[in-house]
Amino acid sequence: MTAHSGRHFLQIPGPTNVPDRVLRAIAQPTIDHRGPDFAELALDLRERVKPVFGTGGPVVIYPSSGTGAWEAALVNTLSPGDRVLAFETGHFASLWRDMAQRLGLVVDFVPGDWRRGVDAAVVAERLAADKGHGIAAVMVVHNETSTGVTSRIPEIRAAIDEADHPALLLVDTISSLGSIDYRHDDWGVDVTVGCSQKGLMLPPGLGFNAISDKALALAPTARLAKSYWDWTPILDANEHGFYPYTPATNLLYGLREALQLLEEEGLRNVFARHSRHAAATRAAVRGWGLEVLCVNEREYSSSLTAVLLGAEHDADKVRRIILDRFDMSLGTGLGKLSGRVFRIGHLGDLNDLTLAGTLSGVQMGLELAGVNVDPNGLQAALSVLRAE
Ligand SMILES: Cc1ncc(COP(=O)(O)O)c(C=O)c1O
């Protein structure tokens, strides 16, 4: 193993770099989760977490990864044999579909080419055709982490409303929360699924469900088997600052500090920073003469960029060279994009120079791997960073 000096560049699209302030907060001694100090922490978080989701309603916090929060969204709202509408936007949408099927739901899966988001016109068409209102929920991944494509949730909401269809809207905001504008209440989302290790700048280990009144009302009668994920006992215990199980106390300390950081910067500024860094990254990719995987400029992701290489190059070889030579991790191509793309994460605790360093490492790695790139790509990104 080569010894590296300086800090590792963790530029995958999550887990992201954990700020020192958050690491220090997590390092506090664990306390009694049934004592008054814990109750104070939990009651504070119960309110403070809401603005990140754009909601005034309840948010359940699980000691889980995002996958657990996906399951919680389904089992609290749906019953065996229910039909759900989902869209093949990429790897994570496909995994969520697989989970829904394993849980006993019937999934209408709209095929996709992994280069664009959910087409609201297709949502409208499918729901209009569903005269008997058999579709119980529409499942959407807001930001597809495997492709760097962000679906437009307000347009999907409008399509559901235009069809006058009662289907629930379930949205995965795992790699957009705290990085890309998101509004659970304004956009009429019924369950928002989130997790800790991306825009919230925490280690993995917390999963979230933001819940609408409509979804909450369904929980007692939804018949998919649930126990650990059941919202009701958790929300009841949360009222008094407690949990029906041992919570992830130290991650909750981290969450309090991460929310503080987001409050200090201001969510609008956080979103603008991500969008600027994404624009600089795309300028580099285009300047190198390479292709951004996302084909629709209205769907560019602010939290990551997937870069498509020609068939003659192996994207994982490029990543390997960058890791060995420059101590930087980039995201691999997932599922059917394996070997064809690499993903640059530009979300979470990031500044202009971290991004400039990241793009320098990518450019040098591409050159070392024999990919024919124009070195002016980096300059194009620096011009974007310098401009504003
Ligand atoms: C969009 C999206 N959904 C779901 C998941 C699954 O989350 P986890 O790996 O935390 O279980 C991920 C993980 O990266 C993701 O990016």
Short mmCIF file of C-alpha atoms and ligand atoms in Angstrom, two decimals:
data_model
loop_
_atom_site.label_atom_id
_atom_site.label_comp_id
_atom_site.label_asym_id
_atom_site.label_seq_id
_atom_site.Cartn_x
_atom_site.Cartn_y
_atom_site.Cartn_z
CA MET A 1 0.00 0.00 0.00
CA THR A 2 1.28 3.46 -0.87
CA ALA A 3 1.43 5.94 2.02
CA HIS A 4 -0.32 9.20 1.20
CA SER A 5 0.17 12.57 2.85
CA GLY A 6 -2.62 15.13 3.19
CA ARG A 7 -6.30 14.37 3.17
CA HIS A 8 -7.99 11.74 1.03
CA PHE A 9 -10.33 13.28 -1.57
CA LEU A 10 -13.66 11.51 -1.09
CA GLN A 11 -15.42 12.72 -4.24
CA ILE A 12 -17.96 9.94 -4.61
CA PRO A 13 -21.65 10.97 -4.56
CA GLY A 14 -21.96 9.86 -0.96
CA PRO A 15 -20.89 9.12 1.64
CA THR A 16 -19.45 12.62 1.53
CA ASN A 17 -16.72 14.37 3.51
CA VAL A 18 -17.77 14.87 7.13
CA PRO A 19 -16.89 18.39 8.38
CA ASP A 20 -14.57 18.56 11.40
CA ARG A 21 -17.30 20.24 13.46
CA VAL A 22 -19.62 17.30 12.82
CA LEU A 23 -16.88 14.77 13.62
CA ARG A 24 -16.20 16.53 16.91
CA ALA A 25 -19.90 16.57 17.76
CA ILE A 26 -20.15 12.83 17.11
CA ALA A 27 -17.17 12.24 19.41
CA GLN A 28 -19.10 13.40 22.51
CA PRO A 29 -19.79 10.72 25.14
CA THR A 30 -22.90 8.64 24.53
CA ILE A 31 -25.64 9.43 27.05
CA ASP A 32 -28.64 7.63 28.53
CA HIS A 33 -31.23 7.54 25.75
CA ARG A 34 -33.98 7.50 28.38
CA GLY A 35 -32.66 10.49 30.31
CA PRO A 36 -33.54 14.20 30.21
CA ASP A 37 -30.49 15.31 28.19
CA PHE A 38 -31.39 12.92 25.41
CA ALA A 39 -35.01 14.08 25.42
CA GLU A 40 -33.80 17.66 24.98
CA LEU A 41 -31.68 16.61 21.98
CA ALA A 42 -34.48 14.58 20.37
CA LEU A 43 -37.11 17.28 20.84
CA ASP A 44 -34.77 19.88 19.35
CA LEU A 45 -34.00 17.68 16.31
CA ARG A 46 -37.66 16.81 15.83
CA GLU A 47 -38.30 20.45 14.88
CA ARG A 48 -34.96 21.45 13.40
CA VAL A 49 -34.86 18.69 10.83
CA LYS A 50 -38.13 19.83 9.19
CA PRO A 51 -36.87 22.79 7.12
CA VAL A 52 -34.34 20.62 5.27
CA PHE A 53 -37.28 18.60 3.94
CA GLY A 54 -39.40 21.69 3.39
CA THR A 55 -42.09 20.39 5.71
CA GLY A 56 -44.01 21.40 8.81
CA GLY A 57 -45.09 17.78 9.36
CA PRO A 58 -43.46 14.84 11.14
CA VAL A 59 -40.09 13.39 10.16
CA VAL A 60 -39.18 9.93 11.44
CA ILE A 61 -35.45 9.34 11.98
CA TYR A 62 -34.33 5.70 11.82
CA PRO A 63 -30.97 4.20 12.75
CA SER A 64 -30.69 2.82 9.21
CA SER A 65 -29.25 3.33 5.78
CA GLY A 66 -31.38 4.83 3.01
CA THR A 67 -32.59 1.38 1.98
CA GLY A 68 -34.32 1.00 5.34
CA ALA A 69 -36.07 4.33 4.85
CA TRP A 70 -37.22 3.15 1.39
CA GLU A 71 -38.81 0.10 3.03
CA ALA A 72 -40.41 2.22 5.74
CA ALA A 73 -42.08 4.43 3.10
CA LEU A 74 -43.65 1.40 1.43
CA VAL A 75 -44.70 -0.70 4.42
CA ASN A 76 -46.38 2.18 6.23
CA THR A 77 -48.59 3.19 3.33
CA LEU A 78 -49.32 0.13 1.15
CA SER A 79 -50.95 -3.32 1.26
CA PRO A 80 -50.08 -6.63 -0.44
CA GLY A 81 -51.06 -6.63 -4.12
CA ASP A 82 -51.26 -2.82 -4.37
CA ARG A 83 -50.17 -1.46 -7.74
CA VAL A 84 -47.45 1.18 -7.84
CA LEU A 85 -46.09 3.20 -10.74
CA ALA A 86 -42.29 3.52 -10.94
CA PHE A 87 -39.76 4.71 -13.53
CA GLU A 88 -36.49 3.21 -14.69
CA THR A 89 -34.36 6.32 -14.29
CA GLY A 90 -31.29 4.34 -13.19
CA HIS A 91 -29.79 1.87 -10.74
CA PHE A 92 -31.47 3.16 -7.57
CA ALA A 93 -34.92 3.39 -9.13
CA SER A 94 -34.43 -0.22 -10.24
CA LEU A 95 -33.41 -1.32 -6.73
CA TRP A 96 -36.44 0.40 -5.19
CA ARG A 97 -38.63 -1.38 -7.76
CA ASP A 98 -37.04 -4.71 -6.78
CA MET A 99 -37.78 -4.03 -3.12
CA ALA A 100 -41.40 -3.14 -3.87
CA GLN A 101 -41.82 -6.42 -5.76
CA ARG A 102 -40.21 -8.44 -2.97
CA LEU A 103 -42.60 -6.85 -0.48
CA GLY A 104 -45.57 -8.06 -2.52
CA LEU A 105 -46.47 -4.95 -4.52
CA VAL A 106 -47.25 -5.02 -8.23
CA VAL A 107 -44.97 -2.55 -10.00
CA ASP A 108 -45.79 -0.88 -13.34
CA PHE A 109 -42.20 -0.06 -14.30
CA VAL A 110 -41.85 2.50 -17.09
CA PRO A 111 -38.64 1.68 -19.00
CA GLY A 112 -35.92 4.32 -19.39
CA ASP A 113 -32.46 4.76 -20.92
CA TRP A 114 -30.73 5.96 -17.71
CA ARG A 115 -29.98 9.36 -19.28
CA ARG A 116 -33.14 11.29 -18.41
CA GLY A 117 -35.59 11.75 -15.56
CA VAL A 118 -39.25 10.93 -15.10
CA ASP A 119 -41.41 12.26 -17.93
CA ALA A 120 -44.42 13.98 -16.37
CA ALA A 121 -46.38 13.39 -19.60
CA VAL A 122 -46.03 9.63 -19.05
CA VAL A 123 -47.20 10.00 -15.45
CA ALA A 124 -50.25 11.89 -16.73
CA GLU A 125 -50.92 9.28 -19.42
CA ARG A 126 -50.61 6.28 -17.07
CA LEU A 127 -52.81 7.83 -14.40
CA ALA A 128 -55.44 9.02 -16.88
CA ALA A 129 -55.65 5.44 -18.21
CA ASP A 130 -56.13 4.12 -14.65
CA LYS A 131 -59.85 4.93 -14.51
CA GLY A 132 -60.49 2.59 -11.56
CA HIS A 133 -57.75 4.24 -9.47
CA GLY A 134 -55.93 0.95 -9.03
CA ILE A 135 -52.53 2.64 -8.77
CA ALA A 136 -51.91 3.27 -5.08
CA ALA A 137 -48.63 5.17 -5.34
CA VAL A 138 -46.16 6.82 -7.70
CA MET A 139 -42.52 6.15 -6.73
CA VAL A 140 -39.87 8.61 -7.94
CA VAL A 141 -36.15 9.00 -7.28
CA HIS A 142 -35.63 12.77 -7.23
CA ASN A 143 -31.90 12.67 -7.93
CA GLU A 144 -30.65 9.45 -9.56
CA THR A 145 -27.24 8.98 -7.99
CA SER A 146 -26.23 6.45 -10.65
CA THR A 147 -26.75 8.89 -13.54
CA GLY A 148 -26.65 12.48 -12.25
CA VAL A 149 -30.19 13.20 -13.46
CA THR A 150 -32.70 15.15 -11.35
CA SER A 151 -36.40 14.59 -12.02
CA ARG A 152 -38.74 17.56 -11.75
CA ILE A 153 -41.08 16.72 -8.87
CA PRO A 154 -43.44 19.73 -9.24
CA GLU A 155 -44.26 18.63 -12.81
CA ILE A 156 -44.97 15.10 -11.60
CA ARG A 157 -47.23 16.48 -8.86
CA ALA A 158 -49.06 18.59 -11.44
CA ALA A 159 -49.56 15.51 -13.64
CA ILE A 160 -51.09 13.58 -10.72
CA ASP A 161 -53.38 16.51 -9.92
CA GLU A 162 -54.42 17.01 -13.55
CA ALA A 163 -55.41 13.34 -13.74
CA ASP A 164 -57.34 13.94 -10.51
CA HIS A 165 -55.81 10.71 -9.25
CA PRO A 166 -55.57 9.81 -5.53
CA ALA A 167 -52.21 7.97 -5.82
CA LEU A 168 -49.64 8.76 -3.16
CA LEU A 169 -46.40 10.43 -4.26
CA LEU A 170 -43.35 8.74 -2.71
CA VAL A 171 -40.03 10.45 -3.39
CA ASP A 172 -36.45 9.35 -2.74
CA THR A 173 -34.42 12.48 -1.96
CA ILE A 174 -31.36 10.56 -0.79
CA SER A 175 -28.79 12.37 -2.92
CA SER A 176 -30.64 15.70 -3.21
CA LEU A 177 -31.55 16.46 0.41
CA GLY A 178 -29.53 19.43 1.62
CA SER A 179 -27.97 19.90 -1.85
CA ILE A 180 -30.81 20.58 -4.31
CA ASP A 181 -34.00 22.56 -3.70
CA TYR A 182 -36.62 20.23 -2.24
CA ARG A 183 -40.07 21.03 -0.84
CA HIS A 184 -42.06 18.17 0.68
CA ASP A 185 -45.11 20.29 1.56
CA ASP A 186 -45.23 22.68 -1.42
CA TRP A 187 -44.77 19.85 -3.89
CA GLY A 188 -47.44 17.70 -2.25
CA VAL A 189 -45.14 14.76 -1.57
CA ASP A 190 -46.61 12.07 0.70
CA VAL A 191 -43.45 10.33 1.87
CA THR A 192 -39.95 11.69 1.36
CA VAL A 193 -37.11 9.24 1.87
CA GLY A 194 -33.72 10.58 2.94
CA CYS A 195 -30.51 9.50 4.62
CA SER A 196 -27.54 10.97 6.42
CA GLN A 197 -24.43 10.37 4.33
CA LYS A 198 -24.86 12.77 1.42
CA GLY A 199 -25.98 16.42 1.58
CA LEU A 200 -26.35 16.20 5.35
CA MET A 201 -22.58 15.64 5.62
CA LEU A 202 -22.89 12.86 8.20
CA PRO A 203 -21.54 9.32 8.19
CA PRO A 204 -23.96 6.63 6.99
CA GLY A 205 -26.45 5.39 9.60
CA LEU A 206 -29.54 7.60 9.68
CA GLY A 207 -32.60 7.15 7.46
CA PHE A 208 -35.52 9.60 7.27
CA ASN A 209 -39.20 9.61 6.30
CA ALA A 210 -40.99 12.97 6.03
CA ILE A 211 -44.71 12.18 6.12
CA SER A 212 -47.82 13.98 4.82
CA ASP A 213 -51.13 13.91 6.71
CA LYS A 214 -52.58 11.71 3.97
CA ALA A 215 -49.77 9.15 4.30
CA LEU A 216 -49.94 9.22 8.10
CA ALA A 217 -53.67 8.51 8.03
CA LEU A 218 -53.02 5.40 5.90
CA ALA A 219 -50.44 3.86 8.26
CA PRO A 220 -52.89 2.11 10.64
CA THR A 221 -54.67 0.31 7.76
CA ALA A 222 -51.72 -0.36 5.42
CA ARG A 223 -51.31 -4.14 5.53
CA LEU A 224 -47.75 -4.83 4.39
CA ALA A 225 -46.03 -6.48 7.39
CA LYS A 226 -44.21 -3.93 9.52
CA SER A 227 -42.76 -3.85 12.98
CA TYR A 228 -39.43 -2.05 13.35
CA TRP A 229 -40.35 0.43 10.58
CA ASP A 230 -43.82 1.22 11.96
CA TRP A 231 -44.14 5.03 12.17
CA THR A 232 -46.81 5.07 14.87
CA PRO A 233 -44.85 3.92 17.97
CA ILE A 234 -41.86 6.00 16.90
CA LEU A 235 -43.89 9.20 16.49
CA ASP A 236 -45.65 8.52 19.80
CA ALA A 237 -42.34 8.12 21.64
CA ASN A 238 -40.84 11.13 19.80
CA GLU A 239 -43.55 13.35 21.31
CA HIS A 240 -41.71 13.01 24.62
CA GLY A 241 -38.20 13.04 23.15
CA PHE A 242 -37.69 9.28 23.09
CA TYR A 243 -37.56 6.28 20.76
CA PRO A 244 -39.08 2.79 21.12
CA TYR A 245 -35.56 1.33 20.57
CA THR A 246 -32.00 2.45 21.23
CA PRO A 247 -31.39 5.40 18.92
CA ALA A 248 -28.09 6.24 17.18
CA THR A 249 -27.27 8.86 19.83
CA ASN A 250 -23.88 9.95 18.48
CA LEU A 251 -25.17 10.33 14.92
CA LEU A 252 -27.94 12.50 16.35
CA TYR A 253 -25.28 14.77 17.91
CA GLY A 254 -23.76 14.92 14.43
CA LEU A 255 -27.15 15.70 12.88
CA ARG A 256 -27.64 18.63 15.27
CA GLU A 257 -24.26 20.07 14.24
CA ALA A 258 -24.86 19.43 10.52
CA LEU A 259 -28.22 21.22 10.70
CA GLN A 260 -26.47 24.09 12.47
CA LEU A 261 -23.96 24.30 9.59
CA LEU A 262 -26.77 24.33 7.01
CA GLU A 263 -28.64 27.00 9.00
CA GLU A 264 -25.51 29.17 9.20
CA GLU A 265 -24.92 29.04 5.43
CA GLY A 266 -28.65 29.25 4.63
CA LEU A 267 -30.33 26.55 2.55
CA ARG A 268 -30.77 28.83 -0.48
CA ASN A 269 -27.02 29.55 -0.46
CA VAL A 270 -26.25 25.85 -0.05
CA PHE A 271 -28.34 25.05 -3.14
CA ALA A 272 -26.72 27.89 -5.14
CA ARG A 273 -23.25 26.65 -4.18
CA HIS A 274 -24.08 23.13 -5.37
CA SER A 275 -25.51 24.40 -8.63
CA ARG A 276 -22.40 26.53 -9.29
CA HIS A 277 -20.06 23.61 -8.59
CA ALA A 278 -22.10 21.40 -10.89
CA ALA A 279 -21.87 24.02 -13.66
CA ALA A 280 -18.08 24.25 -13.23
CA THR A 281 -17.82 20.45 -13.39
CA ARG A 282 -19.85 20.27 -16.59
CA ALA A 283 -17.67 23.02 -18.08
CA ALA A 284 -14.62 20.84 -17.37
CA VAL A 285 -16.21 17.71 -18.84
CA ARG A 286 -17.21 19.51 -22.03
CA GLY A 287 -13.85 21.30 -22.20
CA TRP A 288 -12.11 17.92 -22.05
CA GLY A 289 -14.22 16.86 -25.02
CA LEU A 290 -16.16 14.27 -23.00
CA GLU A 291 -19.90 13.74 -22.57
CA VAL A 292 -22.13 14.39 -19.55
CA LEU A 293 -24.43 11.36 -19.18
CA CYS A 294 -27.53 13.48 -18.48
CA VAL A 295 -28.98 14.59 -21.81
CA ASN A 296 -31.53 17.18 -20.67
CA GLU A 297 -30.14 20.44 -19.33
CA ARG A 298 -33.27 20.94 -17.22
CA GLU A 299 -32.37 17.72 -15.41
CA TYR A 300 -28.69 18.29 -14.65
CA SER A 301 -27.90 17.20 -11.11
CA SER A 302 -26.30 19.71 -8.77
CA SER A 303 -24.89 17.01 -6.53
CA LEU A 304 -22.99 14.81 -8.97
CA THR A 305 -21.95 14.55 -12.61
CA ALA A 306 -21.69 11.22 -14.42
CA VAL A 307 -19.09 11.31 -17.21
CA LEU A 308 -19.48 8.99 -20.18
CA LEU A 309 -16.34 7.55 -21.77
CA GLY A 310 -16.02 6.08 -25.26
CA ALA A 311 -16.28 2.28 -25.58
CA GLU A 312 -12.48 2.06 -26.02
CA HIS A 313 -11.89 3.18 -22.42
CA ASP A 314 -12.59 1.50 -19.08
CA ALA A 315 -13.91 4.07 -16.60
CA ASP A 316 -12.87 1.88 -13.66
CA LYS A 317 -9.27 1.87 -14.89
CA VAL A 318 -9.34 5.69 -14.88
CA ARG A 319 -10.75 5.64 -11.33
CA ARG A 320 -8.07 3.18 -10.23
CA ILE A 321 -5.26 5.39 -11.58
CA ILE A 322 -6.76 8.44 -9.86
CA LEU A 323 -7.02 6.56 -6.57
CA ASP A 324 -3.47 5.20 -6.74
CA ARG A 325 -1.77 8.36 -7.95
CA PHE A 326 -3.80 11.15 -6.37
CA ASP A 327 -5.57 9.49 -3.44
CA MET A 328 -9.01 10.47 -4.71
CA SER A 329 -12.13 8.27 -4.82
CA LEU A 330 -14.63 8.81 -7.62
CA GLY A 331 -17.97 7.02 -8.04
CA THR A 332 -18.01 3.85 -10.13
CA GLY A 333 -20.49 3.12 -12.92
CA LEU A 334 -23.41 1.18 -11.42
CA GLY A 335 -25.49 -1.58 -12.98
CA LYS A 336 -25.55 -1.33 -16.75
CA LEU A 337 -23.26 1.71 -16.67
CA SER A 338 -20.42 -0.36 -15.18
CA GLY A 339 -17.08 0.51 -16.82
CA ARG A 340 -18.70 3.14 -19.05
CA VAL A 341 -19.05 6.08 -16.68
CA PHE A 342 -17.36 7.50 -13.64
CA ARG A 343 -19.17 9.86 -11.30
CA ILE A 344 -17.80 13.03 -9.74
CA GLY A 345 -19.52 13.83 -6.45
CA HIS A 346 -19.71 17.57 -5.74
CA LEU A 347 -22.09 17.60 -2.81
CA GLY A 348 -21.88 18.22 0.90
CA ASP A 349 -18.96 19.97 2.56
CA LEU A 350 -17.21 21.40 -0.51
CA ASN A 351 -15.63 24.67 -1.57
CA ASP A 352 -14.24 26.09 -4.80
CA LEU A 353 -10.71 24.88 -4.20
CA THR A 354 -11.82 21.38 -3.22
CA LEU A 355 -13.63 21.22 -6.54
CA ALA A 356 -10.63 22.70 -8.41
CA GLY A 357 -8.39 20.03 -6.82
CA THR A 358 -10.91 17.33 -7.69
CA LEU A 359 -11.11 18.36 -11.33
CA SER A 360 -7.30 18.65 -11.54
CA GLY A 361 -7.04 15.07 -10.31
CA VAL A 362 -9.64 13.90 -12.81
CA GLN A 363 -7.88 15.63 -15.70
CA MET A 364 -4.47 14.18 -14.78
CA GLY A 365 -6.00 10.72 -14.31
CA LEU A 366 -7.68 10.84 -17.71
CA GLU A 367 -4.40 11.87 -19.33
CA LEU A 368 -2.50 9.09 -17.54
CA ALA A 369 -5.13 6.56 -18.64
CA GLY A 370 -4.58 7.57 -22.26
CA VAL A 371 -7.96 9.24 -22.73
CA ASN A 372 -7.52 11.99 -25.29
CA VAL A 373 -8.66 15.09 -23.38
CA ASP A 374 -8.19 18.79 -24.03
CA PRO A 375 -6.28 20.21 -21.01
CA ASN A 376 -8.30 23.41 -21.36
CA GLY A 377 -11.15 21.56 -19.63
CA LEU A 378 -9.77 22.44 -16.22
CA GLN A 379 -9.36 26.07 -17.26
CA ALA A 380 -13.02 26.18 -18.33
CA ALA A 381 -14.07 25.04 -14.85
CA LEU A 382 -11.78 27.56 -13.16
CA SER A 383 -13.35 30.32 -15.27
CA VAL A 384 -16.79 29.36 -13.94
CA LEU A 385 -15.49 29.36 -10.38
CA ARG A 386 -13.72 32.69 -10.84
CA ALA A 387 -16.70 34.36 -12.49
CA GLU A 388 -19.11 34.51 -9.55
C1 LIG B 1 -30.82 7.67 -4.77
C2 LIG B 1 -30.47 6.60 -3.79
N1 LIG B 1 -31.45 5.86 -3.25
C3 LIG B 1 -31.19 4.89 -2.36
C4 LIG B 1 -29.90 4.61 -1.96
C5 LIG B 1 -29.66 3.51 -0.97
O1 LIG B 1 -29.20 4.09 0.21
P1 LIG B 1 -28.27 3.27 1.23
O2 LIG B 1 -27.10 2.80 0.44
O3 LIG B 1 -27.91 4.27 2.29
O4 LIG B 1 -29.08 2.15 1.76
C6 LIG B 1 -28.85 5.35 -2.49
C7 LIG B 1 -27.46 5.08 -2.09
O5 LIG B 1 -26.53 5.66 -2.57
C8 LIG B 1 -29.14 6.36 -3.42
O6 LIG B 1 -28.17 7.11 -3.95
#
